Coordinates of C-alpha atoms in Angstrom, one line a residue:
X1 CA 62.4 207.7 35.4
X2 CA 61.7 211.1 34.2
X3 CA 59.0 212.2 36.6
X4 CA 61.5 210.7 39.6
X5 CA 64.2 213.0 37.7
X6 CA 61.8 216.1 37.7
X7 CA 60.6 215.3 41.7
X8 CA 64.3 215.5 42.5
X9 CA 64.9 218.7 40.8
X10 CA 61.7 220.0 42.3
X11 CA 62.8 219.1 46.0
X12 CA 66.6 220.3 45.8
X13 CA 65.6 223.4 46.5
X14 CA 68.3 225.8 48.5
X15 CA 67.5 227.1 51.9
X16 CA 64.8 224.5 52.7
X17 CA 64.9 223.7 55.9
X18 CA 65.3 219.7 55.5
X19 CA 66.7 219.9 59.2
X20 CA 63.6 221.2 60.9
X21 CA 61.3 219.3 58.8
X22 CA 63.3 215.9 59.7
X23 CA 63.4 217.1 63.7
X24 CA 59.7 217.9 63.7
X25 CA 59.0 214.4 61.8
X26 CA 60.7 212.8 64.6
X27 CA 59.6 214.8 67.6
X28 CA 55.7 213.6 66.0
X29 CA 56.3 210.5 66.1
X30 CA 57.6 210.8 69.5
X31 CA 54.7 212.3 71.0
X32 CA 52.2 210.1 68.8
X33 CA 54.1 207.1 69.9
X34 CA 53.9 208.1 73.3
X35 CA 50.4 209.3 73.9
X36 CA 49.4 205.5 72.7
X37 CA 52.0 204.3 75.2
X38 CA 50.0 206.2 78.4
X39 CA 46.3 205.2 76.4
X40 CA 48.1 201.7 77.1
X41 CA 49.2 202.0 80.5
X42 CA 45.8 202.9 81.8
X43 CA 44.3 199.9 80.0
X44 CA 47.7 198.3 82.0
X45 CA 46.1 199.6 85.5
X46 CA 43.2 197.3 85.2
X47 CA 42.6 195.1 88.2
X48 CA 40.3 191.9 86.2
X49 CA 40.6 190.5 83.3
X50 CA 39.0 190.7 80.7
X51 CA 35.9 188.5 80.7
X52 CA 36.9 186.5 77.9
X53 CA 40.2 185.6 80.1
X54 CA 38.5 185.5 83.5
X55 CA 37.3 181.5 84.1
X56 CA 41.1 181.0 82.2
X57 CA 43.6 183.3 83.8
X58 CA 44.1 183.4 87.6
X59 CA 44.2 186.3 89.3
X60 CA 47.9 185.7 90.5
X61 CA 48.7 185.3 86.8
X62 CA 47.1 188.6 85.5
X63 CA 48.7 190.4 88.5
X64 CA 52.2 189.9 87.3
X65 CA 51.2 189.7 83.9
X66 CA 50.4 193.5 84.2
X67 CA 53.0 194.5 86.6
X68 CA 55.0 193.0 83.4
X69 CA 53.4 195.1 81.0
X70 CA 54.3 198.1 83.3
X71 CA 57.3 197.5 84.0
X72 CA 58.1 197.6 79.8
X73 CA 56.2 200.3 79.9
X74 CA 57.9 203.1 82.0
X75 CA 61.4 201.4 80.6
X76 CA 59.8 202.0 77.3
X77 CA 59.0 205.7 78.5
X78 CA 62.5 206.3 79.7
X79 CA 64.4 204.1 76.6
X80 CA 62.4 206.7 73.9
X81 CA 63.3 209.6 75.1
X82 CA 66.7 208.3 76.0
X83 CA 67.3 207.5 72.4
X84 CA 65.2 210.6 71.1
X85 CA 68.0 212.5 72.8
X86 CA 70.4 210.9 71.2
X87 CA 69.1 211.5 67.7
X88 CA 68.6 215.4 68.6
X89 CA 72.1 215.8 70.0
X90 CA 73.3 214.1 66.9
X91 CA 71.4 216.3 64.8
X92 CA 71.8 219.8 66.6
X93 CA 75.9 218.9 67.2
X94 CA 76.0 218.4 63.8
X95 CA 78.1 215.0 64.9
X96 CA 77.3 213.3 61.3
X97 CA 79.7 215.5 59.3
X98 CA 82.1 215.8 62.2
X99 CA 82.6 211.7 62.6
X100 CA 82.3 211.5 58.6
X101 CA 85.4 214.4 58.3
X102 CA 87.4 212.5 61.2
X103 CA 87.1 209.5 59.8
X104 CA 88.4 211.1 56.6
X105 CA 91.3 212.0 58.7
X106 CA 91.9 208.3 58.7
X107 CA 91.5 207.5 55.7
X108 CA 94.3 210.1 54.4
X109 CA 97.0 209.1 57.2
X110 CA 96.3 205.2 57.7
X111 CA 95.0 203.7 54.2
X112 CA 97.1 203.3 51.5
X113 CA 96.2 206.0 48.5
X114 CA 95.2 203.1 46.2
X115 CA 92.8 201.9 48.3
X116 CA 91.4 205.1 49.7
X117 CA 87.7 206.4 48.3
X118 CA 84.5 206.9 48.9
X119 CA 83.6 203.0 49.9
X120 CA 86.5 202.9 52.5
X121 CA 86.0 206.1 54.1
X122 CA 82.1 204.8 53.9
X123 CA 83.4 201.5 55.6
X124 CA 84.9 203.0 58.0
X125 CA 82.5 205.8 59.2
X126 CA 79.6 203.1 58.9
X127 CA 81.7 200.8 61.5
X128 CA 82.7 203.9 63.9
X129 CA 79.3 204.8 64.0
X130 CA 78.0 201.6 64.6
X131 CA 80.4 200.7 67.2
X132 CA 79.3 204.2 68.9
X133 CA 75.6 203.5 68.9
X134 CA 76.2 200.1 70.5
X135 CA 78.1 201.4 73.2
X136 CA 75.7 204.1 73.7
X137 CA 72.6 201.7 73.7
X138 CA 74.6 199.2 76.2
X139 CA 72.8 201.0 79.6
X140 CA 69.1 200.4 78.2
X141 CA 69.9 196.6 77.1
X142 CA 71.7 195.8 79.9
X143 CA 68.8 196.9 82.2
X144 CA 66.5 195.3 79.9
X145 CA 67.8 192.0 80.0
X146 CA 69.2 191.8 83.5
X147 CA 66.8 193.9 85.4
X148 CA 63.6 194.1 83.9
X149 CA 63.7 190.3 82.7
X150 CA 65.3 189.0 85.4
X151 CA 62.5 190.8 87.7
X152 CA 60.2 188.6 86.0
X153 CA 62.1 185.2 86.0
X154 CA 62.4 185.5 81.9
X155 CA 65.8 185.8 81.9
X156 CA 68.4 183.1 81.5
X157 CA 71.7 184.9 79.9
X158 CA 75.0 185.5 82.3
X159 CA 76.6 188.5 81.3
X160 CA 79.5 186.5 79.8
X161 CA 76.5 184.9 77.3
X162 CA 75.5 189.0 76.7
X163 CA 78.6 190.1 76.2
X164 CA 79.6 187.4 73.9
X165 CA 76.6 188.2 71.7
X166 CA 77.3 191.3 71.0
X167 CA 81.1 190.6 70.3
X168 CA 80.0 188.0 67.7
X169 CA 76.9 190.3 66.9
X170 CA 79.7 192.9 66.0
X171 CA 82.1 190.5 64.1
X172 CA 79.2 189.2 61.9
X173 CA 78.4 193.6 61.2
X174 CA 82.1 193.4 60.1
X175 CA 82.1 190.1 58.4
X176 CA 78.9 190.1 56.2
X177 CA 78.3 193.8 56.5
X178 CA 81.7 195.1 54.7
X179 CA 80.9 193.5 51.3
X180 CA 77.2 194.1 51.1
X181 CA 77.5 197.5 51.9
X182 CA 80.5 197.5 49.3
X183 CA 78.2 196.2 46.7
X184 CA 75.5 198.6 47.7
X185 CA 77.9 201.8 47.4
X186 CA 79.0 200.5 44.1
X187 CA 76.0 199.6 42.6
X188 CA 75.3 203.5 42.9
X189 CA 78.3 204.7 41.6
X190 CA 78.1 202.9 38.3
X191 CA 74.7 202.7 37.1
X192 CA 74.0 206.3 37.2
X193 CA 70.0 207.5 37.7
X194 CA 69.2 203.9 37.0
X195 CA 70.9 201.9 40.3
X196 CA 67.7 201.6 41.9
X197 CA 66.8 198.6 39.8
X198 CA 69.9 196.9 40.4
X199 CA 69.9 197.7 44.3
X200 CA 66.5 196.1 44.2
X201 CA 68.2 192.9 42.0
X202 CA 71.2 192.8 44.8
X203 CA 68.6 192.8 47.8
X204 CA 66.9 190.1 46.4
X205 CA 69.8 187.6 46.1
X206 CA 71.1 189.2 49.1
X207 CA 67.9 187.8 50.8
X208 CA 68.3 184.5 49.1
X209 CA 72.1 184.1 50.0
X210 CA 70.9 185.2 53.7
X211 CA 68.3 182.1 53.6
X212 CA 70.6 180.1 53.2
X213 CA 73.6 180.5 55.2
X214 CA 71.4 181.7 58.0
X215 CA 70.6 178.1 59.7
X216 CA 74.5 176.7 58.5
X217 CA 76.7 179.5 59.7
X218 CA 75.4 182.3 61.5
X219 CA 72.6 180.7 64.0
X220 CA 74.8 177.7 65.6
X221 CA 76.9 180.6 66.8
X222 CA 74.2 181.9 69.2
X223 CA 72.2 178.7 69.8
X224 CA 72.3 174.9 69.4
X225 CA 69.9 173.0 66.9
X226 CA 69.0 169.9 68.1
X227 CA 66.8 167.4 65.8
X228 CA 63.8 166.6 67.3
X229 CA 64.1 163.2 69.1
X230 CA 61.5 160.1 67.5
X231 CA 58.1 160.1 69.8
X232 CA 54.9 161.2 69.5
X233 CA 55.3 165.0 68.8
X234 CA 57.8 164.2 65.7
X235 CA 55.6 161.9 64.3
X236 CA 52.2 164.1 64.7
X237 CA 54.5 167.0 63.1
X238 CA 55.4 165.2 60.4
X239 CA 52.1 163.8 60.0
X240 CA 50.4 167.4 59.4
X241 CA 53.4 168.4 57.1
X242 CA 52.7 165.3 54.7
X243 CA 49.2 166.2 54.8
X244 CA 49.6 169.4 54.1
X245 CA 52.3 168.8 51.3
X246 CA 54.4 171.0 53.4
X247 CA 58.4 170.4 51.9
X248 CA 59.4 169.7 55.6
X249 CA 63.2 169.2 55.1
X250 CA 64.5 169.0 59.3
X251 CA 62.7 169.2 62.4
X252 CA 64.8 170.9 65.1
X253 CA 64.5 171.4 68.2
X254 CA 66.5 175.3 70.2
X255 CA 67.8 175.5 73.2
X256 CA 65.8 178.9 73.5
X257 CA 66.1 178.5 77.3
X258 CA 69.9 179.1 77.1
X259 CA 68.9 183.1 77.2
X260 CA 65.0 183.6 78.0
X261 CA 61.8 181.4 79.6
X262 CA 60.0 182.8 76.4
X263 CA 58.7 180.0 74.2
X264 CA 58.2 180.2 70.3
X265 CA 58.3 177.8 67.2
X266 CA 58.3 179.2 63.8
X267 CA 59.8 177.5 60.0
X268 CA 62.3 179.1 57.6
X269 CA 64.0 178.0 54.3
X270 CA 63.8 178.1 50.6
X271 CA 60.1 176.9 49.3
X272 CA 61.3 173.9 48.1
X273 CA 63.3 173.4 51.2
X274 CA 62.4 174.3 54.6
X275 CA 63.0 173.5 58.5
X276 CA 60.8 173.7 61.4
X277 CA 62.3 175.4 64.6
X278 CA 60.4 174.2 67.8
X279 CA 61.6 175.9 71.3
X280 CA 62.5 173.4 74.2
X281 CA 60.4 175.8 76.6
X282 CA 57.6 175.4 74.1
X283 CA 57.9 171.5 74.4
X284 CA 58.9 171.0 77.9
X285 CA 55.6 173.6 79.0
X286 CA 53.0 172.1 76.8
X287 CA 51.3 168.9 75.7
X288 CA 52.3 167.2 73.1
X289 CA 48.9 168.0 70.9
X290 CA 49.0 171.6 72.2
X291 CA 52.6 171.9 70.0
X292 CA 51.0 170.5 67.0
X293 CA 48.5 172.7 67.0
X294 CA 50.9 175.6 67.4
X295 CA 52.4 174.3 64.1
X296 CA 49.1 173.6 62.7
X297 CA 48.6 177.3 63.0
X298 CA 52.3 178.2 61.3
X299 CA 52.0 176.2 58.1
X300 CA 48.4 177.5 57.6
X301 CA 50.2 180.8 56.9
X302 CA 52.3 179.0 54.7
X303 CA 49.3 176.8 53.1
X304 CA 47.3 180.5 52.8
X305 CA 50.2 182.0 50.8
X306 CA 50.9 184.2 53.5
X307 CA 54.8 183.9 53.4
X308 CA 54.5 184.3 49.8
X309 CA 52.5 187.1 49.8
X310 CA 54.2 189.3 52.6
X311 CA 57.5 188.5 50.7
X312 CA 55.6 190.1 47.6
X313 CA 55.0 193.0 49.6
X314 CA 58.5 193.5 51.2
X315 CA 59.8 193.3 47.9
X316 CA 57.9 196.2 46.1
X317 CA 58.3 197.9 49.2
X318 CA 61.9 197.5 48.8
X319 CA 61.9 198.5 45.5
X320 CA 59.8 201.9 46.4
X321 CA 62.2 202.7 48.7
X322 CA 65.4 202.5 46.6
X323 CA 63.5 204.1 43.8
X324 CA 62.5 207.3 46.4
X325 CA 66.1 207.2 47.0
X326 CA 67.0 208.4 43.7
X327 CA 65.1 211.3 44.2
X328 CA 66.5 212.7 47.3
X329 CA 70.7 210.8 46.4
X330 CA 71.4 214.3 44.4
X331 CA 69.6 216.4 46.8
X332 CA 72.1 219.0 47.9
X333 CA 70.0 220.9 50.4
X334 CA 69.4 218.1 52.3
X335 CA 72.9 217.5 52.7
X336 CA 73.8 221.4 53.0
X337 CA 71.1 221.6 55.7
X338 CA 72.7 219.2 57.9
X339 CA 76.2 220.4 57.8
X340 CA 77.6 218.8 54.4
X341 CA 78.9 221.5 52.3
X342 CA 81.6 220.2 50.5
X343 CA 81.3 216.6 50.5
X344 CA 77.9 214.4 49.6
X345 CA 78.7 211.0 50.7
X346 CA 76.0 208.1 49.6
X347 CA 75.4 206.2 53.3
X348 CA 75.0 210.3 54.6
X349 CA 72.3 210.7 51.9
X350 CA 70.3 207.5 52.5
X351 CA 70.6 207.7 56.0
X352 CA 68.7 211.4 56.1
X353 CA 66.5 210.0 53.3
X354 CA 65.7 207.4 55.9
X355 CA 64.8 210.1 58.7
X356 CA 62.8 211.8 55.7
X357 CA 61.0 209.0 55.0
X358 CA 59.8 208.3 58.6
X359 CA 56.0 209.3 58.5
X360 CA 55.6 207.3 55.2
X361 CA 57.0 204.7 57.0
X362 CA 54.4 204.8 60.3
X363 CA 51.9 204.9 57.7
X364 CA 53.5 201.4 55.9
X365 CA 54.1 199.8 59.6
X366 CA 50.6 200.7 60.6
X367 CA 48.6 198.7 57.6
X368 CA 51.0 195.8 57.8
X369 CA 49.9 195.1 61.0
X370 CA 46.4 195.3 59.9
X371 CA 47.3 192.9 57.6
X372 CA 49.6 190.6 59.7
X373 CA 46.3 191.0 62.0
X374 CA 44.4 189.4 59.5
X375 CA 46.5 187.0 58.4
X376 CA 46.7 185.4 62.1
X377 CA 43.0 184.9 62.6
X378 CA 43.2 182.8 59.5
X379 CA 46.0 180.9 60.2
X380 CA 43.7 179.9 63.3
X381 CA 40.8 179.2 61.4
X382 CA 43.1 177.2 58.8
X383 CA 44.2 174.9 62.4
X384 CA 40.4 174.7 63.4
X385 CA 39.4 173.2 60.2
X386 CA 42.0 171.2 60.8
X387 CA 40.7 169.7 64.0
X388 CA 43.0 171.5 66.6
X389 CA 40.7 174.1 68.1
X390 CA 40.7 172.9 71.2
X391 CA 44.6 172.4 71.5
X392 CA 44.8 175.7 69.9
X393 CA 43.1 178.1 72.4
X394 CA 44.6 176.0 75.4
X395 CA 48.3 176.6 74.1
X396 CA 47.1 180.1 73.2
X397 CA 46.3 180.3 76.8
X398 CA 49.1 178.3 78.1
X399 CA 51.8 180.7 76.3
X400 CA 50.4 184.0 77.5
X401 CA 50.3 182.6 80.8
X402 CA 54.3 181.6 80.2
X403 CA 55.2 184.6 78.6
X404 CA 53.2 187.2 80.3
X405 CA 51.8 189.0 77.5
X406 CA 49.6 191.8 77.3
X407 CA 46.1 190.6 78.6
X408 CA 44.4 193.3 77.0
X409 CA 45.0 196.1 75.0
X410 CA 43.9 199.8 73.9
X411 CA 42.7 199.7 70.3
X412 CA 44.9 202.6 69.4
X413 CA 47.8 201.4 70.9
X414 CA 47.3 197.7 69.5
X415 CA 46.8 198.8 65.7
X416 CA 49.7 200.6 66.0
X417 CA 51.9 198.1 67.3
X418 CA 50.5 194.5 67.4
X419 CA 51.3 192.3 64.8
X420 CA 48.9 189.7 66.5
X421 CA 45.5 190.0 68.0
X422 CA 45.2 189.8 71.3
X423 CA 44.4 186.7 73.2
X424 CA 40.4 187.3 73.8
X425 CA 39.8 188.5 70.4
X426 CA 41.7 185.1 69.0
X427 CA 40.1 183.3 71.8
X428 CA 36.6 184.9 70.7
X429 CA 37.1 184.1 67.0
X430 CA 37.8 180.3 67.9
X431 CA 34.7 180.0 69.4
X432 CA 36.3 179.7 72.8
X433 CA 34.2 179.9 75.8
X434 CA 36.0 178.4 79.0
X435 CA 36.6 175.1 77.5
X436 CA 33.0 175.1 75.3
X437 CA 34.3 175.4 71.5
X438 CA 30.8 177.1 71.0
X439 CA 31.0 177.2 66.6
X440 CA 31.7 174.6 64.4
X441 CA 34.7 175.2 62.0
X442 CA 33.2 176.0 59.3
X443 CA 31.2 178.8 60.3
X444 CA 34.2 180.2 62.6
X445 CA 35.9 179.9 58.9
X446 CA 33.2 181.7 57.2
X447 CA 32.7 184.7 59.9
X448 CA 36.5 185.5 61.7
X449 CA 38.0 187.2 58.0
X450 CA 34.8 189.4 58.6
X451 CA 34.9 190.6 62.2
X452 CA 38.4 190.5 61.8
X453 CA 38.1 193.2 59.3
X454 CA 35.5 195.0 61.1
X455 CA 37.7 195.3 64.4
X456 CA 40.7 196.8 62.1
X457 CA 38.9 199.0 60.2

């Protein structure tokens, strides 16, 4: 407490210039971001496969899947700098304290002096500026979904269905976002140097409360949960979540097809309670086996502890991030720098804290995905123990044939963004050779963790 106390002294310090240092931070990631974006296009220009893909993949197939990839590239080009634009011209036109005195305005002549404070005005400014970005960002999504998608035959949404999104996108902002962001603002205000611990607290029943009323209220109003019809695939699901002592509560099936061609399954709930979400486009693309094995590989990353321990994670990580924020809350430099003089609102000084924060937060994003790497090569060694190697590499291949993903993949540019390995390293650590599963479980078991590690590091 003390030595965040002192740090916060040390930092306040008048004439800094917090502005430059916060463009600069931005501008590098830009660039960095940017020069692995062209290291990826060239690897994008390719006219094979790689050799891993090439008795699997038809040429056809790699064709569009990296006219795909190029395609989200250059929209990708033009959609950064568009928005890196946008954050410059907020910052050089000094538009945060501008909207946060307007809205001010509105406070003083519309709310009712009782109720008028710093979490109204907040309330208010947060949903002005949120509106604003939304409209702002409308030219990019709409090109994304109904040009660049619909090139490609992924997308399935009318702009009535888009629209509607976004109004009940909006409403739910409004709905859920008014009283957490309440609490949040209060929770600062009255525990002094301490709130950190209790904004930590409140995001964790936040997350627990979001858990919950996720499948029951706020999904069914963008898509329909069907439960998976009795047949071979619900019985060989529930099967492997009996085996694995997995607390399988529902089995649903999504009508993900309503908006995209993309196909996914993934489970979510409470540990003691949880609900498997399987994609009609996954089902109606795939064999039945092929979907099991899918799953296989989902609840090995809850049988590993992987849920648990990335939860672990984004919880201190939460908590570092709150308690950084009580260094820089009573910063007045920061605020002074970017045109707040008179007035040192909360939501203004954990949104610059945010921008200030940035290359810690490249750094964080970049080893989670190291880890999440890791994590995914043994969540397919945890389905090849289990017997579903086989089905596993073919629905591997099958999806990136559906989905078009990125065949291959600079090294720079994929441990920066992937999540996942790409297909021929997953393909290669399953002992995948055109159909010959050329390692027995056990030793793929024994030696993917390591190479996995090796091709991080």
């Amino acid at each position: 407490m003390d030595f965040l106390q002192r740090l916060g002294r040390f930092l306040d310090r008048p004439g800094f210039p917090w502005k430059r240092l916060i463009v600069g931070f931005s501008l590098g990631q830009y660039l960095l971001e940017n020069f692995l974006s062209f290291r990826q296009y060239k690897v994008l220009q390719q006219t094979k496969p790689p050799k891993a893909l090439e008795g699997e993949v038809s040429q056809e197939v790699f064709d569009k899947s990296q006219a795909y990839g190029r395609a989200k590239a250059k929209f990708g080009f033009v959609a950064g700098l568009y928005d890196q634009l946008q954050s410059f011209g907020i910052i050089y036109y000094d538009l945060l304290p501008k909207l946060w005195g307007l809205t001010g305005i509105w406070v003083v002549r519309y709310v009712p002096e009782k109720y008028a404070g710093e979490i109204v005005h907040t309330l208010i400014f947060f949903f002005t500026y949120n509106i604003i970005s939304t409209v702002l960002s409308l030219p990019t999504a709409y090109y994304g979904t109904f040009v660049l998608e619909e090139k490609f035959g992924f997308n399935k949404q009318t702009v009535k269905l888009w629209v509607m999104d976004m109004i009940k996108s909006q409403a739910l902002m409004v709905v859920f976002g008014a009283p957490l962001l309440s609490g949040f603002l209060a929770i600062v205000q009255k525990t002094g140097n301490q709130f950190f611990y209790y904004l930590w607290l409140f995001s964790i029943i936040v997350q627990m409360f979001a858990i919950t009323i996720y499948p029951i209220f706020i999904l069914p109003l963008f898509n329909k949960l069907s439960p998976l019809e009795e047949g071979k695939l619900k019985t060989g699901v529930e099967a492997l979540a009996k085996k694995l002592n997995f607390p399988l509560s529902e089995l649903y099936v999504i009508d993900g097809s309503k908006r995209s061609a993309h196909s996914n399954a993934y489970f979510y709930g409470l540990p003691w309670k949880k609900h498997i979400v399987i994609y009609d486009t996954l089902i109606e693309k795939s064999e039945t086996e092929e979907v099991v094995a899918v799953l296989a590989h989902e609840l090995g990353h809850w049988s590993l502890g992987h849920t648990t321990k990335l939860m672990g994670i984004g919880q201190f990580h939460m908590f570092y991030i709150f308690a950084l924020f009580s260094v820089f809350i009573n910063n007045r430099s920061l605020y002074q720098s970017f045109g707040f003089h008179k007035e040192f609102p909360i939501i203004i000084g954990f949104l610059l804290f945010s921008d200030a924060l940035s290359p810690m937060d490249t750094v964080v994003k970049l080893l989670m995905n190291i880890l999440s790497r890791t994590f995914e090569f043994q969540a397919d060694a945890f389905a090849v123990n289990l017997g579903y190697s086989t089905d596993l590499a073919k629905s591997l291949i099958k999806l990136q044939i559906q989905n078009l993903s990125t065949m291959d993949a600079d090294w720079m540019y994929s441990s920066y963004h992937f999540s996942h390995p790409i297909l021929p390293e997953r393909l290669g650590a399953l002992g995948w050779y055109g159909g010959d599963k050329k390692a027995s479980g056990k030793e793929m078991d024994d030696e993917k963790p390591i190479k996995a590690s090796d091709r991080e590091l």
